[in-house]
Amino acid sequence: MTAIITNEHHESGHEAHPDLRVWGLLTFLVSESLMFGGFFATYLFFKGTTAVWPPEGTDVELFIPTINTIILVSSSFVIHFGDMAIKRNSVGWMRFWYFITAVMGAVFLAGQVYEYQNLGYGLTTNLFANCFYIMTGFHGLHVFIGLLLILGVLWRSLRRGHYSDTKHTGIEMAEIYWHFVDIIWIVLFTLVYILNAF
């Protein structure tokens, strides 16, 4: 990815410098990937060394998580429409698609809360429940942060001229982060829900 060059100059007269914010975000996401990778590896280790996994009474159900998965995967396409819109210099359509994405993210979190309330077991019930809540909860935290980023983009877009076809780094960063959250969920959903349901 080519570094974005800022067009503004410092008041002191220095020349424009590379905008490395996107690279900073990517570096952060790599570190987050390693953390999730550690969670996934630990989960697979316990799954492979435990006679009954998940233990009786801590089964997972698929209906709500599957609906949530459809919503989150679809939202990655929706947020991309917003990125495409701003590159056509359409702030209005960018706002529309980012607002829809925010709603989808909020619905995902609401679905996760509903699931937690109806599982019938808690964080300390057993090892599986502990892994389940830590991984899904940590991912949910990332969805919440992504939702805040999207709302931040929408808030900033209210300032005339803040975003345009040549000035949209913040929008791209929110999209990249949201795609990351989506990819992590697909892996998590496969490990925790699909593999334990069949």
Short mmCIF file of N, CA, C and O in Angstrom, two decimals, residues 129-179:
data_model
loop_
_atom_site.label_atom_id
_atom_site.label_comp_id
_atom_site.label_asym_id
_atom_site.label_seq_id
_atom_site.Cartn_x
_atom_site.Cartn_y
_atom_site.Cartn_z
N ALA A 129 -16.50 -22.84 28.80
CA ALA A 129 -17.25 -21.59 29.00
C ALA A 129 -16.29 -20.42 29.16
O ALA A 129 -16.53 -19.33 28.62
N ASN A 130 -15.19 -20.66 29.86
CA ASN A 130 -14.19 -19.60 30.04
C ASN A 130 -13.60 -19.18 28.70
O ASN A 130 -13.51 -17.98 28.39
N CYS A 131 -13.21 -20.15 27.88
CA CYS A 131 -12.67 -19.85 26.54
C CYS A 131 -13.71 -19.15 25.69
O CYS A 131 -13.41 -18.18 24.98
N PHE A 132 -14.94 -19.64 25.74
CA PHE A 132 -16.02 -19.09 24.93
C PHE A 132 -16.24 -17.61 25.23
O PHE A 132 -16.28 -16.77 24.33
N TYR A 133 -16.39 -17.29 26.50
CA TYR A 133 -16.70 -15.92 26.87
C TYR A 133 -15.51 -14.98 26.63
O TYR A 133 -15.70 -13.82 26.22
N ILE A 134 -14.31 -15.47 26.87
CA ILE A 134 -13.14 -14.60 26.65
C ILE A 134 -12.99 -14.28 25.17
O ILE A 134 -12.81 -13.11 24.78
N MET A 135 -13.10 -15.28 24.31
CA MET A 135 -12.90 -15.05 22.88
C MET A 135 -14.02 -14.23 22.26
O MET A 135 -13.78 -13.26 21.54
N THR A 136 -15.26 -14.62 22.53
CA THR A 136 -16.38 -13.88 21.95
C THR A 136 -16.50 -12.48 22.56
O THR A 136 -16.84 -11.53 21.88
N GLY A 137 -16.20 -12.38 23.86
CA GLY A 137 -16.25 -11.08 24.52
C GLY A 137 -15.18 -10.13 24.01
O GLY A 137 -15.43 -8.94 23.80
N PHE A 138 -13.97 -10.67 23.81
CA PHE A 138 -12.87 -9.84 23.31
C PHE A 138 -13.17 -9.39 21.88
O PHE A 138 -12.90 -8.24 21.51
N HIS A 139 -13.76 -10.28 21.10
CA HIS A 139 -14.15 -9.89 19.75
C HIS A 139 -15.26 -8.84 19.80
O HIS A 139 -15.26 -7.87 19.04
N GLY A 140 -16.22 -9.04 20.70
CA GLY A 140 -17.30 -8.06 20.85
C GLY A 140 -16.77 -6.68 21.21
O GLY A 140 -17.29 -5.66 20.74
N LEU A 141 -15.72 -6.65 22.04
CA LEU A 141 -15.08 -5.37 22.37
C LEU A 141 -14.53 -4.71 21.12
O LEU A 141 -14.65 -3.50 20.93
N HIS A 142 -13.94 -5.50 20.23
CA HIS A 142 -13.41 -4.96 18.98
C HIS A 142 -14.53 -4.45 18.06
O HIS A 142 -14.36 -3.45 17.38
N VAL A 143 -15.65 -5.15 18.07
CA VAL A 143 -16.80 -4.66 17.29
C VAL A 143 -17.25 -3.32 17.84
O VAL A 143 -17.55 -2.38 17.07
N PHE A 144 -17.30 -3.21 19.16
CA PHE A 144 -17.72 -1.95 19.79
C PHE A 144 -16.77 -0.81 19.44
O PHE A 144 -17.20 0.30 19.11
N ILE A 145 -15.47 -1.09 19.45
CA ILE A 145 -14.48 -0.07 19.07
C ILE A 145 -14.66 0.32 17.61
O ILE A 145 -14.61 1.49 17.24
N GLY A 146 -14.90 -0.69 16.75
CA GLY A 146 -15.14 -0.40 15.34
C GLY A 146 -16.38 0.45 15.15
O GLY A 146 -16.41 1.35 14.31
N LEU A 147 -17.40 0.18 15.95
CA LEU A 147 -18.63 0.98 15.90
C LEU A 147 -18.35 2.43 16.28
O LEU A 147 -18.85 3.36 15.64
N LEU A 148 -17.51 2.63 17.30
CA LEU A 148 -17.13 3.99 17.69
C LEU A 148 -16.36 4.69 16.57
O LEU A 148 -16.55 5.89 16.34
N LEU A 149 -15.49 3.96 15.88
CA LEU A 149 -14.74 4.54 14.76
C LEU A 149 -15.69 4.99 13.65
O LEU A 149 -15.53 6.07 13.07
N ILE A 150 -16.66 4.15 13.35
CA ILE A 150 -17.63 4.49 12.30
C ILE A 150 -18.45 5.72 12.70
O ILE A 150 -18.67 6.63 11.89
N LEU A 151 -18.88 5.75 13.96
CA LEU A 151 -19.63 6.92 14.43
C LEU A 151 -18.76 8.16 14.41
O LEU A 151 -19.23 9.27 14.13
N GLY A 152 -17.46 7.98 14.69
CA GLY A 152 -16.52 9.10 14.61
C GLY A 152 -16.41 9.64 13.20
O GLY A 152 -16.36 10.87 12.98
N VAL A 153 -16.38 8.73 12.21
CA VAL A 153 -16.35 9.16 10.81
C VAL A 153 -17.62 9.95 10.47
O VAL A 153 -17.55 11.00 9.83
N LEU A 154 -18.76 9.43 10.91
CA LEU A 154 -20.02 10.12 10.63
C LEU A 154 -20.04 11.51 11.27
O LEU A 154 -20.49 12.49 10.66
N TRP A 155 -19.55 11.61 12.48
CA TRP A 155 -19.50 12.90 13.18
C TRP A 155 -18.60 13.89 12.44
O TRP A 155 -18.97 15.04 12.22
N ARG A 156 -17.42 13.42 12.05
CA ARG A 156 -16.48 14.31 11.35
C ARG A 156 -16.99 14.70 9.98
O ARG A 156 -16.66 15.78 9.47
N SER A 157 -17.78 13.84 9.38
CA SER A 157 -18.29 14.14 8.04
C SER A 157 -19.27 15.31 8.05
O SER A 157 -19.58 15.87 7.00
N LEU A 158 -19.76 15.67 9.24
CA LEU A 158 -20.68 16.81 9.33
C LEU A 158 -19.95 18.14 9.14
O LEU A 158 -20.58 19.16 8.85
N ARG A 159 -18.63 18.13 9.30
CA ARG A 159 -17.84 19.34 9.07
C ARG A 159 -17.60 19.49 7.57
O ARG A 159 -17.03 18.60 6.93
N ARG A 160 -18.03 20.56 7.03
CA ARG A 160 -17.95 20.79 5.58
C ARG A 160 -16.51 20.68 5.09
O ARG A 160 -15.61 21.31 5.63
N GLY A 161 -16.29 19.85 4.08
CA GLY A 161 -14.98 19.70 3.48
C GLY A 161 -14.02 18.79 4.23
O GLY A 161 -12.87 18.64 3.82
N HIS A 162 -14.48 18.17 5.32
CA HIS A 162 -13.57 17.31 6.09
C HIS A 162 -13.16 16.08 5.29
O HIS A 162 -12.02 15.64 5.35
N TYR A 163 -14.12 15.50 4.55
CA TYR A 163 -13.83 14.35 3.70
C TYR A 163 -14.15 14.70 2.25
O TYR A 163 -15.07 15.46 1.96
N SER A 164 -13.35 14.14 1.35
CA SER A 164 -13.57 14.34 -0.08
C SER A 164 -12.92 13.19 -0.83
O SER A 164 -12.36 12.27 -0.22
N ASP A 165 -12.97 13.26 -2.16
CA ASP A 165 -12.35 12.20 -2.96
C ASP A 165 -10.83 12.18 -2.82
O ASP A 165 -10.19 11.18 -3.14
N THR A 166 -10.24 13.26 -2.31
CA THR A 166 -8.79 13.30 -2.12
C THR A 166 -8.40 13.30 -0.64
O THR A 166 -7.22 13.24 -0.32
N LYS A 167 -9.38 13.36 0.25
CA LYS A 167 -9.13 13.41 1.69
C LYS A 167 -10.07 12.45 2.40
O LYS A 167 -11.18 12.81 2.76
N HIS A 168 -9.61 11.20 2.57
CA HIS A 168 -10.51 10.21 3.16
C HIS A 168 -9.76 9.13 3.94
O HIS A 168 -10.22 7.99 4.05
N THR A 169 -8.60 9.47 4.48
CA THR A 169 -7.81 8.48 5.21
C THR A 169 -8.58 7.89 6.38
O THR A 169 -8.55 6.67 6.61
N GLY A 170 -9.29 8.73 7.13
CA GLY A 170 -10.06 8.24 8.27
C GLY A 170 -11.12 7.23 7.88
O GLY A 170 -11.37 6.26 8.60
N ILE A 171 -11.72 7.45 6.74
CA ILE A 171 -12.75 6.53 6.24
C ILE A 171 -12.12 5.19 5.88
O ILE A 171 -12.65 4.12 6.22
N GLU A 172 -10.98 5.23 5.21
CA GLU A 172 -10.29 4.00 4.84
C GLU A 172 -9.85 3.21 6.07
O GLU A 172 -9.94 1.98 6.11
N MET A 173 -9.38 3.92 7.10
CA MET A 173 -8.92 3.25 8.31
C MET A 173 -10.08 2.55 9.03
O MET A 173 -9.93 1.43 9.52
N ALA A 174 -11.23 3.21 9.08
CA ALA A 174 -12.40 2.59 9.70
C ALA A 174 -12.81 1.34 8.93
O ALA A 174 -13.18 0.31 9.52
N GLU A 175 -12.73 1.40 7.60
CA GLU A 175 -13.09 0.24 6.78
C GLU A 175 -12.12 -0.92 7.00
O GLU A 175 -12.53 -2.07 7.17
N ILE A 176 -10.83 -0.62 7.01
CA ILE A 176 -9.82 -1.67 7.23
C ILE A 176 -10.05 -2.35 8.57
O ILE A 176 -10.03 -3.58 8.68
N TYR A 177 -10.28 -1.55 9.61
CA TYR A 177 -10.52 -2.11 10.95
C TYR A 177 -11.76 -3.00 10.94
O TYR A 177 -11.76 -4.08 11.53
N TRP A 178 -12.81 -2.56 10.27
CA TRP A 178 -14.06 -3.32 10.24
C TRP A 178 -13.87 -4.65 9.51
O TRP A 178 -14.42 -5.68 9.92
N HIS A 179 -13.10 -4.65 8.43
CA HIS A 179 -12.82 -5.90 7.73
C HIS A 179 -12.04 -6.86 8.63
O HIS A 179 -12.28 -8.08 8.62
#
